[in-house]
Amino acid sequence: GQWVVESATLTTPPAVVNGNAYLIPAGSSGAWSAQVGKIAYGVSGAYVYKTPAKGWVVRAKDTDAEWYYDGSAWALTTGSGSSGTATYASVDSRIVGFAKTNVHGGARFRVHWTSDQRIVAYGDQSAFAFDPTGDSWGPFEIPVPWDRSTVTIENIYAGLNYILVQTNQSTGNLWHIGASGSGQGGLGSTSANTVLTRITKFVTDAVRISSVVTEANAGNTEAFWFAITTGGNVYGCGYSGATHTQGYGSTTNLTTPRKLTASDGTTAISGVSAVYCSTAYAPVWALKTDHSALRWGAGTDGAHGNNNTTALQWPTALETTVGSGITRTDIAAIQVTGSSVVSSKANTWLLTTG
């Protein structure tokens, strides 16, 4: 049951208008005094009182607030005084964007956002660490912890079992909700975030994220992502493992985003326009604005293009010929694929400027 009512705060019954409805609040008077918590609906010149059931949602026209019935009481979920409790999603708003995925099913869940800046998730929620009503399917509205009138959504990225939300905030504009088993939550922990949580590393470093790419996994547990800043730096987070997916000389997963550096561990990689990745069993590539390319991570099936299958522990420039020491500067685009369940079958395709 989803209702749009005239008001959820009016305590005196107004004259009946057929088709108009009201959520009756505590303290109501007259005929409503014995109907608190019910919905008064105008039919044939009289009020009919509807008893709510668990999962019902009400949106009030006069305040734009939403209320959710949990089976015993109504909870204010959006609007002034919001409790932040998640609700079944309203369908009143126009969809303006869908979460981006990197060639995978996102653990069988989908996410979109609407013209009034609401985030809606639906599908199989069991791996997502977000299932507010226990039915596993939704659709559910994910409450946002910011003012929707000033903070807007630029993009949403769906990983294997989590999402990242990119906003228009000037710095620290990436938020996480969902699982964090490989550290992909970015907050120094492997515990799931069950509410949208700001990734504080980007606040501390005062950087703004312009784009994100997540793992292309489906059927395994290696979750990771890379974010490009407006200044052309790259941050990685999540799974690293024996394949050195994070490219920082260590197999330890990153639970806090780390700025990608050269092999000295301090010189930041800059001028990056795009990052290409697939699964943890495939290499990661970065394309730079000067048309050079770096790669690191798994060397499966020789997909680094350097005549061997050894993992590259640090970002390494693609050469004109192996061992020449001369960096290629004619790369226009890159595509990477890899298996999600076995450590084989990886490919890299390069499109040159010529």
mmCIF file of C-alpha atoms in Angstrom:
data_model
loop_
_atom_site.group_PDB
_atom_site.id
_atom_site.type_symbol
_atom_site.label_atom_id
_atom_site.label_comp_id
_atom_site.label_asym_id
_atom_site.label_seq_id
_atom_site.Cartn_x
_atom_site.Cartn_y
_atom_site.Cartn_z
ATOM 1 C CA GLY A 1 0.000 0.000 0.000
ATOM 2 C CA GLN A 2 1.435 3.317 -1.136
ATOM 3 C CA TRP A 3 -0.622 6.407 -0.415
ATOM 4 C CA VAL A 4 -0.297 10.078 -1.275
ATOM 5 C CA VAL A 5 -2.215 12.007 1.403
ATOM 6 C CA GLU A 6 -3.091 15.664 1.779
ATOM 7 C CA SER A 7 -1.546 15.795 5.259
ATOM 8 C CA ALA A 8 -0.158 13.597 8.038
ATOM 9 C CA THR A 9 -0.248 16.336 10.671
ATOM 10 C CA LEU A 10 -3.794 17.747 10.432
ATOM 11 C CA THR A 11 -5.678 16.886 13.641
ATOM 12 C CA THR A 12 -9.146 18.254 12.838
ATOM 13 C CA PRO A 13 -11.180 16.378 10.197
ATOM 14 C CA PRO A 14 -11.737 18.685 7.207
ATOM 15 C CA ALA A 15 -14.814 18.559 4.994
ATOM 16 C CA VAL A 16 -14.806 15.383 2.947
ATOM 17 C CA VAL A 17 -13.508 15.661 -0.606
ATOM 18 C CA ASN A 18 -13.927 12.439 -2.531
ATOM 19 C CA GLY A 19 -10.522 10.944 -3.302
ATOM 20 C CA ASN A 20 -8.611 12.949 -0.694
ATOM 21 C CA ALA A 21 -6.828 10.998 2.032
ATOM 22 C CA TYR A 22 -5.204 11.847 5.375
ATOM 23 C CA LEU A 23 -2.931 9.958 7.758
ATOM 24 C CA ILE A 24 -4.546 10.556 11.149
ATOM 25 C CA PRO A 25 -1.986 11.711 13.739
ATOM 26 C CA ALA A 26 -2.023 11.406 17.523
ATOM 27 C CA GLY A 27 -4.055 14.111 19.242
ATOM 28 C CA SER A 28 -6.728 14.250 16.558
ATOM 29 C CA SER A 29 -10.182 15.440 17.539
ATOM 30 C CA GLY A 30 -13.777 14.727 16.647
ATOM 31 C CA ALA A 31 -14.478 11.635 14.570
ATOM 32 C CA TRP A 32 -10.727 11.109 14.117
ATOM 33 C CA SER A 33 -9.967 10.756 17.826
ATOM 34 C CA ALA A 34 -10.755 7.024 17.707
ATOM 35 C CA GLN A 35 -9.016 6.447 14.352
ATOM 36 C CA VAL A 36 -5.407 7.487 15.121
ATOM 37 C CA GLY A 37 -2.860 5.777 12.901
ATOM 38 C CA LYS A 38 -5.391 4.930 10.200
ATOM 39 C CA ILE A 39 -5.830 6.539 6.793
ATOM 40 C CA ALA A 40 -9.013 8.533 6.289
ATOM 41 C CA TYR A 41 -10.134 8.293 2.656
ATOM 42 C CA GLY A 42 -12.995 10.297 1.180
ATOM 43 C CA VAL A 43 -15.590 8.101 -0.549
ATOM 44 C CA SER A 44 -19.152 9.154 -1.505
ATOM 45 C CA GLY A 45 -19.111 12.118 0.867
ATOM 46 C CA ALA A 46 -17.850 10.233 3.933
ATOM 47 C CA TYR A 47 -14.561 9.061 5.366
ATOM 48 C CA VAL A 48 -13.617 5.397 5.080
ATOM 49 C CA TYR A 49 -10.867 4.385 7.519
ATOM 50 C CA LYS A 50 -8.077 2.111 6.280
ATOM 51 C CA THR A 51 -6.077 0.115 8.807
ATOM 52 C CA PRO A 52 -2.416 0.016 7.723
ATOM 53 C CA ALA A 53 -0.397 -3.154 7.199
ATOM 54 C CA LYS A 54 3.352 -3.626 7.511
ATOM 55 C CA GLY A 55 5.169 -2.099 4.547
ATOM 56 C CA TRP A 56 2.654 0.667 3.815
ATOM 57 C CA VAL A 57 4.153 4.012 2.806
ATOM 58 C CA VAL A 58 2.518 7.434 2.953
ATOM 59 C CA ARG A 59 3.747 10.643 1.353
ATOM 60 C CA ALA A 60 2.203 13.901 2.589
ATOM 61 C CA LYS A 61 1.606 16.609 -0.025
ATOM 62 C CA ASP A 62 1.751 19.512 2.419
ATOM 63 C CA THR A 63 5.232 18.728 3.812
ATOM 64 C CA ASP A 64 6.692 16.277 1.245
ATOM 65 C CA ALA A 65 7.402 13.978 4.206
ATOM 66 C CA GLU A 66 7.187 10.200 3.941
ATOM 67 C CA TRP A 67 6.027 7.744 6.577
ATOM 68 C CA TYR A 68 6.558 3.985 6.804
ATOM 69 C CA TYR A 69 4.435 1.518 8.790
ATOM 70 C CA ASP A 70 6.574 -1.190 10.426
ATOM 71 C CA GLY A 71 3.669 -3.316 11.591
ATOM 72 C CA SER A 72 3.106 -1.544 14.895
ATOM 73 C CA ALA A 73 3.711 2.177 14.333
ATOM 74 C CA TRP A 74 4.334 4.824 11.689
ATOM 75 C CA ALA A 75 7.911 6.129 11.357
ATOM 76 C CA LEU A 76 8.801 9.412 9.686
ATOM 77 C CA THR A 77 11.438 8.512 7.088
ATOM 78 C CA THR A 78 12.022 11.679 5.050
ATOM 79 C CA GLY A 79 11.305 15.334 5.591
ATOM 80 C CA SER A 80 11.718 17.462 8.692
ATOM 81 C CA GLY A 81 12.551 15.315 11.717
ATOM 82 C CA SER A 82 13.332 12.234 9.623
ATOM 83 C CA SER A 83 14.371 9.164 11.602
ATOM 84 C CA GLY A 84 16.416 7.934 8.623
ATOM 85 C CA THR A 85 14.638 4.562 8.577
ATOM 86 C CA ALA A 86 14.568 2.977 5.111
ATOM 87 C CA THR A 87 11.253 2.575 3.314
ATOM 88 C CA TYR A 88 9.646 0.961 0.384
ATOM 89 C CA ALA A 89 10.316 3.321 -2.486
ATOM 90 C CA SER A 90 7.775 5.777 -3.790
ATOM 91 C CA VAL A 91 7.250 5.727 -7.539
ATOM 92 C CA ASP A 92 6.202 9.363 -7.847
ATOM 93 C CA SER A 93 9.568 10.615 -9.196
ATOM 94 C CA ARG A 94 11.137 10.364 -12.637
ATOM 95 C CA ILE A 95 14.164 8.049 -13.004
ATOM 96 C CA VAL A 96 17.155 10.021 -14.217
ATOM 97 C CA GLY A 97 20.016 7.513 -13.903
ATOM 98 C CA PHE A 98 20.950 3.891 -13.237
ATOM 99 C CA ALA A 99 23.966 2.633 -11.308
ATOM 100 C CA LYS A 100 26.900 1.790 -13.552
ATOM 101 C CA THR A 101 28.239 -1.748 -13.487
ATOM 102 C CA ASN A 102 31.427 -3.120 -14.998
ATOM 103 C CA VAL A 103 30.092 -6.074 -17.025
ATOM 104 C CA HIS A 104 28.392 -7.954 -14.230
ATOM 105 C CA GLY A 105 25.008 -8.443 -12.648
ATOM 106 C CA GLY A 106 25.718 -6.613 -9.403
ATOM 107 C CA ALA A 107 24.760 -9.671 -7.327
ATOM 108 C CA ARG A 108 21.309 -9.536 -8.935
ATOM 109 C CA PHE A 109 20.383 -6.137 -7.552
ATOM 110 C CA ARG A 110 19.827 -2.850 -9.337
ATOM 111 C CA VAL A 111 19.912 0.771 -8.225
ATOM 112 C CA HIS A 112 18.608 3.990 -9.743
ATOM 113 C CA TRP A 113 18.109 7.573 -8.658
ATOM 114 C CA THR A 114 15.260 9.941 -9.334
ATOM 115 C CA SER A 115 14.685 13.551 -10.298
ATOM 116 C CA ASP A 116 14.103 14.495 -6.649
ATOM 117 C CA GLN A 117 17.406 12.831 -5.650
ATOM 118 C CA ARG A 118 16.076 9.642 -4.070
ATOM 119 C CA ILE A 119 18.024 6.390 -4.356
ATOM 120 C CA VAL A 120 16.057 3.190 -4.974
ATOM 121 C CA ALA A 121 17.442 -0.361 -4.750
ATOM 122 C CA TYR A 122 15.625 -3.497 -5.859
ATOM 123 C CA GLY A 123 16.334 -7.136 -6.578
ATOM 124 C CA ASP A 124 18.223 -9.647 -4.438
ATOM 125 C CA GLN A 125 19.342 -7.695 -1.363
ATOM 126 C CA SER A 126 20.862 -10.598 0.586
ATOM 127 C CA ALA A 127 24.478 -9.827 -0.390
ATOM 128 C CA PHE A 128 24.030 -6.069 -0.298
ATOM 129 C CA ALA A 129 23.801 -5.675 3.513
ATOM 130 C CA PHE A 130 20.688 -3.548 2.991
ATOM 131 C CA ASP A 131 17.338 -5.251 3.516
ATOM 132 C CA PRO A 132 15.250 -2.971 5.742
ATOM 133 C CA THR A 133 12.006 -4.944 5.717
ATOM 134 C CA GLY A 134 13.341 -8.487 5.485
ATOM 135 C CA ASP A 135 11.711 -9.515 2.224
ATOM 136 C CA SER A 136 14.989 -9.409 0.225
ATOM 137 C CA TRP A 137 13.509 -7.847 -2.884
ATOM 138 C CA GLY A 138 12.208 -4.305 -2.408
ATOM 139 C CA PRO A 139 12.097 -1.846 -4.007
ATOM 140 C CA PHE A 140 13.632 0.051 -1.092
ATOM 141 C CA GLU A 141 14.523 3.697 -0.792
ATOM 142 C CA ILE A 142 18.035 4.181 0.560
ATOM 143 C CA PRO A 143 17.914 7.211 2.888
ATOM 144 C CA VAL A 144 20.499 9.877 2.083
ATOM 145 C CA PRO A 145 22.293 11.697 4.931
ATOM 146 C CA TRP A 146 22.470 15.022 3.121
ATOM 147 C CA ASP A 147 20.114 17.850 2.167
ATOM 148 C CA ARG A 148 18.583 16.789 -1.162
ATOM 149 C CA SER A 149 17.883 20.414 -2.078
ATOM 150 C CA THR A 150 21.605 21.286 -2.214
ATOM 151 C CA VAL A 151 23.481 17.979 -2.659
ATOM 152 C CA THR A 152 22.763 16.155 -5.913
ATOM 153 C CA ILE A 153 23.789 12.778 -7.273
ATOM 154 C CA GLU A 154 26.227 12.726 -10.200
ATOM 155 C CA ASN A 155 26.674 8.963 -10.524
ATOM 156 C CA ILE A 156 26.156 5.659 -8.751
ATOM 157 C CA TYR A 157 28.446 2.671 -9.253
ATOM 158 C CA ALA A 158 27.347 -0.893 -8.396
ATOM 159 C CA GLY A 159 29.954 -3.410 -7.351
ATOM 160 C CA LEU A 160 29.524 -7.056 -6.540
ATOM 161 C CA ASN A 161 27.755 -6.414 -3.223
ATOM 162 C CA TYR A 162 27.909 -2.664 -2.596
ATOM 163 C CA ILE A 163 27.330 0.699 -4.219
ATOM 164 C CA LEU A 164 29.311 3.944 -4.358
ATOM 165 C CA VAL A 165 27.447 7.230 -4.714
ATOM 166 C CA GLN A 166 29.204 10.223 -6.278
ATOM 167 C CA THR A 167 27.718 13.607 -5.378
ATOM 168 C CA ASN A 168 28.267 17.205 -6.417
ATOM 169 C CA GLN A 169 30.083 18.089 -3.179
ATOM 170 C CA SER A 170 33.308 20.015 -3.736
ATOM 171 C CA THR A 171 35.490 17.480 -1.875
ATOM 172 C CA GLY A 172 34.883 14.138 -0.232
ATOM 173 C CA ASN A 173 32.069 13.413 -2.677
ATOM 174 C CA LEU A 174 32.066 9.589 -2.591
ATOM 175 C CA TRP A 175 29.808 7.543 -0.290
ATOM 176 C CA HIS A 176 29.510 3.783 0.306
ATOM 177 C CA ILE A 177 26.757 1.414 1.393
ATOM 178 C CA GLY A 178 26.803 -2.379 1.422
ATOM 179 C CA ALA A 179 29.340 -5.129 2.016
ATOM 180 C CA SER A 180 33.010 -4.466 2.709
ATOM 181 C CA GLY A 181 34.522 -7.936 2.985
ATOM 182 C CA SER A 182 37.573 -6.960 0.924
ATOM 183 C CA GLY A 183 37.736 -3.491 2.458
ATOM 184 C CA GLN A 184 35.796 -1.866 -0.380
ATOM 185 C CA GLY A 185 33.865 0.258 2.132
ATOM 186 C CA GLY A 186 36.932 2.477 2.370
ATOM 187 C CA LEU A 187 36.623 3.211 6.090
ATOM 188 C CA GLY A 188 39.424 1.046 7.479
ATOM 189 C CA SER A 189 37.169 -1.930 8.177
ATOM 190 C CA THR A 190 35.727 -5.051 6.599
ATOM 191 C CA SER A 191 32.368 -4.489 8.309
ATOM 192 C CA ALA A 192 29.405 -3.690 6.112
ATOM 193 C CA ASN A 193 27.954 -0.186 5.999
ATOM 194 C CA THR A 194 24.185 -0.443 6.360
ATOM 195 C CA VAL A 195 23.684 3.286 5.802
ATOM 196 C CA LEU A 196 25.272 5.584 3.233
ATOM 197 C CA THR A 197 28.640 6.511 4.719
ATOM 198 C CA ARG A 198 31.052 9.143 3.507
ATOM 199 C CA ILE A 199 34.532 7.886 2.605
ATOM 200 C CA THR A 200 36.530 10.188 4.843
ATOM 201 C CA LYS A 201 39.894 9.702 3.101
ATOM 202 C CA PHE A 202 38.679 11.982 0.316
ATOM 203 C CA VAL A 203 37.642 14.587 2.879
ATOM 204 C CA THR A 204 41.051 14.403 4.595
ATOM 205 C CA ASP A 205 42.910 14.646 1.274
ATOM 206 C CA ALA A 206 40.509 17.390 0.076
ATOM 207 C CA VAL A 207 40.015 15.760 -3.320
ATOM 208 C CA ARG A 208 37.015 15.495 -5.587
ATOM 209 C CA ILE A 209 36.187 12.256 -7.424
ATOM 210 C CA SER A 210 35.236 12.560 -11.089
ATOM 211 C CA SER A 211 34.707 8.877 -11.965
ATOM 212 C CA VAL A 212 34.894 5.361 -10.519
ATOM 213 C CA VAL A 213 35.289 1.860 -11.944
ATOM 214 C CA THR A 214 34.426 -1.245 -9.928
ATOM 215 C CA GLU A 215 35.421 -4.878 -10.324
ATOM 216 C CA ALA A 216 33.688 -6.930 -13.014
ATOM 217 C CA ASN A 217 33.196 -9.939 -10.755
ATOM 218 C CA ALA A 218 30.180 -12.224 -10.722
ATOM 219 C CA GLY A 219 30.392 -15.367 -8.650
ATOM 220 C CA ASN A 220 33.453 -14.682 -6.491
ATOM 221 C CA THR A 221 34.385 -12.436 -3.574
ATOM 222 C CA GLU A 222 37.222 -10.175 -4.761
ATOM 223 C CA ALA A 223 35.706 -6.686 -4.622
ATOM 224 C CA PHE A 224 37.716 -3.558 -5.454
ATOM 225 C CA TRP A 225 37.449 -0.191 -7.139
ATOM 226 C CA PHE A 226 39.493 2.688 -8.509
ATOM 227 C CA ALA A 227 38.504 6.356 -8.364
ATOM 228 C CA ILE A 228 39.952 9.136 -10.523
ATOM 229 C CA THR A 229 40.148 12.626 -9.050
ATOM 230 C CA THR A 230 39.514 15.862 -10.908
ATOM 231 C CA GLY A 231 43.293 16.377 -10.732
ATOM 232 C CA GLY A 232 44.037 13.124 -12.599
ATOM 233 C CA ASN A 233 45.238 11.049 -9.636
ATOM 234 C CA VAL A 234 43.950 7.539 -8.924
ATOM 235 C CA TYR A 235 42.874 6.005 -5.618
ATOM 236 C CA GLY A 236 42.431 2.256 -5.194
ATOM 237 C CA CYS A 237 40.526 0.386 -2.497
ATOM 238 C CA GLY A 238 39.568 -3.201 -1.715
ATOM 239 C CA TYR A 239 41.060 -6.480 -2.845
ATOM 240 C CA SER A 240 44.780 -6.734 -3.674
ATOM 241 C CA GLY A 241 45.750 -10.352 -2.988
ATOM 242 C CA ALA A 242 48.373 -12.464 -4.707
ATOM 243 C CA THR A 243 47.533 -10.815 -8.020
ATOM 244 C CA HIS A 244 48.563 -7.355 -6.686
ATOM 245 C CA THR A 245 45.343 -5.835 -7.940
ATOM 246 C CA GLN A 246 45.983 -2.605 -6.014
ATOM 247 C CA GLY A 247 49.461 -2.151 -7.497
ATOM 248 C CA TYR A 248 51.305 -1.057 -4.382
ATOM 249 C CA GLY A 249 53.807 -3.847 -3.833
ATOM 250 C CA SER A 250 51.664 -5.657 -1.259
ATOM 251 C CA THR A 251 49.123 -8.445 -1.260
ATOM 252 C CA THR A 252 47.250 -6.901 1.681
ATOM 253 C CA ASN A 253 43.778 -5.649 0.853
ATOM 254 C CA LEU A 254 43.217 -1.900 1.183
ATOM 255 C CA THR A 255 40.455 -0.964 3.611
ATOM 256 C CA THR A 256 41.251 2.743 3.162
ATOM 257 C CA PRO A 257 41.699 4.261 -0.303
ATOM 258 C CA ARG A 258 45.342 4.685 -1.315
ATOM 259 C CA LYS A 259 46.655 7.106 -3.921
ATOM 260 C CA LEU A 260 48.363 5.179 -6.721
ATOM 261 C CA THR A 261 52.103 5.811 -6.845
ATOM 262 C CA ALA A 262 55.225 4.811 -8.713
ATOM 263 C CA SER A 263 57.351 1.985 -7.297
ATOM 264 C CA ASP A 264 59.055 4.392 -4.871
ATOM 265 C CA GLY A 265 55.799 4.411 -2.939
ATOM 266 C CA THR A 266 55.584 8.219 -2.798
ATOM 267 C CA THR A 267 55.485 9.713 -6.297
ATOM 268 C CA ALA A 268 51.807 9.985 -7.198
ATOM 269 C CA ILE A 269 50.657 8.792 -10.611
ATOM 270 C CA SER A 270 49.067 11.777 -12.366
ATOM 271 C CA GLY A 271 47.439 12.708 -15.645
ATOM 272 C CA VAL A 272 45.141 9.671 -15.674
ATOM 273 C CA SER A 273 41.979 9.965 -17.760
ATOM 274 C CA ALA A 274 40.581 6.415 -17.411
ATOM 275 C CA VAL A 275 41.136 3.149 -15.529
ATOM 276 C CA TYR A 276 40.229 -0.219 -17.040
ATOM 277 C CA CYS A 277 39.827 -3.378 -14.987
ATOM 278 C CA SER A 278 37.925 -6.625 -15.012
ATOM 279 C CA THR A 279 38.354 -9.275 -12.327
ATOM 280 C CA ALA A 280 41.153 -9.838 -9.836
ATOM 281 C CA TYR A 281 42.575 -12.397 -12.305
ATOM 282 C CA ALA A 282 43.086 -9.805 -15.036
ATOM 283 C CA PRO A 283 45.461 -6.817 -15.206
ATOM 284 C CA VAL A 284 44.489 -3.247 -14.381
ATOM 285 C CA TRP A 285 45.327 -0.532 -16.905
ATOM 286 C CA ALA A 286 45.371 3.264 -16.665
ATOM 287 C CA LEU A 287 45.254 5.528 -19.703
ATOM 288 C CA LYS A 288 46.960 8.922 -19.376
ATOM 289 C CA THR A 289 46.196 12.177 -21.140
ATOM 290 C CA ASP A 290 49.481 11.942 -23.084
ATOM 291 C CA HIS A 291 48.235 8.633 -24.588
ATOM 292 C CA SER A 292 50.672 6.538 -22.566
ATOM 293 C CA ALA A 293 49.414 3.553 -20.569
ATOM 294 C CA LEU A 294 50.312 1.966 -17.239
ATOM 295 C CA ARG A 295 49.390 -1.517 -16.081
ATOM 296 C CA TRP A 296 49.693 -3.556 -12.910
ATOM 297 C CA GLY A 297 48.179 -6.589 -11.217
ATOM 298 C CA ALA A 298 47.653 -10.094 -12.616
ATOM 299 C CA GLY A 299 49.748 -11.196 -15.574
ATOM 300 C CA THR A 300 47.300 -13.933 -16.515
ATOM 301 C CA ASP A 301 47.807 -15.294 -20.049
ATOM 302 C CA GLY A 302 50.363 -12.581 -20.777
ATOM 303 C CA ALA A 303 47.697 -9.857 -20.810
ATOM 304 C CA HIS A 304 50.293 -7.244 -19.763
ATOM 305 C CA GLY A 305 51.886 -7.560 -23.188
ATOM 306 C CA ASN A 306 55.401 -8.021 -21.799
ATOM 307 C CA ASN A 307 56.106 -11.611 -22.838
ATOM 308 C CA ASN A 308 55.472 -13.165 -19.406
ATOM 309 C CA THR A 309 52.664 -14.006 -17.021
ATOM 310 C CA THR A 310 54.117 -12.590 -13.797
ATOM 311 C CA ALA A 311 52.015 -10.137 -11.805
ATOM 312 C CA LEU A 312 53.230 -6.541 -11.896
ATOM 313 C CA GLN A 313 53.396 -5.248 -8.331
ATOM 314 C CA TRP A 314 53.589 -1.559 -9.293
ATOM 315 C CA PRO A 315 52.218 0.553 -12.181
ATOM 316 C CA THR A 316 54.543 0.010 -15.133
ATOM 317 C CA ALA A 317 54.538 1.899 -18.434
ATOM 318 C CA LEU A 318 53.806 0.082 -21.685
ATOM 319 C CA GLU A 319 56.905 0.212 -23.866
ATOM 320 C CA THR A 320 57.232 0.432 -27.641
ATOM 321 C CA THR A 321 58.978 -2.947 -27.466
ATOM 322 C CA VAL A 322 59.636 -5.055 -24.393
ATOM 323 C CA GLY A 323 62.797 -3.892 -22.635
ATOM 324 C CA SER A 324 63.301 -0.797 -24.798
ATOM 325 C CA GLY A 325 62.722 1.649 -21.973
ATOM 326 C CA ILE A 326 60.730 3.840 -24.402
ATOM 327 C CA THR A 327 57.130 4.516 -23.354
ATOM 328 C CA ARG A 328 54.428 4.198 -25.991
ATOM 329 C CA THR A 329 52.374 7.367 -26.442
ATOM 330 C CA ASP A 330 49.872 6.268 -29.077
ATOM 331 C CA ILE A 331 47.173 4.550 -26.970
ATOM 332 C CA ALA A 332 43.638 5.866 -27.469
ATOM 333 C CA ALA A 333 41.541 3.326 -25.539
ATOM 334 C CA ILE A 334 41.860 0.022 -23.670
ATOM 335 C CA GLN A 335 39.592 -2.932 -22.950
ATOM 336 C CA VAL A 336 40.297 -5.667 -20.370
ATOM 337 C CA THR A 337 38.450 -8.932 -19.755
ATOM 338 C CA GLY A 338 39.022 -11.771 -17.345
ATOM 339 C CA SER A 339 37.375 -14.782 -15.778
ATOM 340 C CA SER A 340 35.533 -14.228 -12.515
ATOM 341 C CA VAL A 341 36.034 -17.722 -11.112
ATOM 342 C CA VAL A 342 39.369 -19.069 -12.362
ATOM 343 C CA SER A 343 42.862 -17.577 -12.514
ATOM 344 C CA SER A 344 43.114 -17.828 -16.282
ATOM 345 C CA LYS A 345 41.634 -16.448 -19.466
ATOM 346 C CA ALA A 346 42.525 -12.748 -19.411
ATOM 347 C CA ASN A 347 42.793 -10.462 -22.422
ATOM 348 C CA THR A 348 43.756 -6.859 -23.148
ATOM 349 C CA TRP A 349 42.859 -4.931 -26.306
ATOM 350 C CA LEU A 350 44.519 -1.649 -27.207
ATOM 351 C CA LEU A 351 43.212 0.929 -29.659
ATOM 352 C CA THR A 352 45.921 3.236 -30.955
ATOM 353 C CA THR A 353 45.635 6.825 -32.101
ATOM 354 C CA GLY A 354 46.784 5.718 -35.566
#
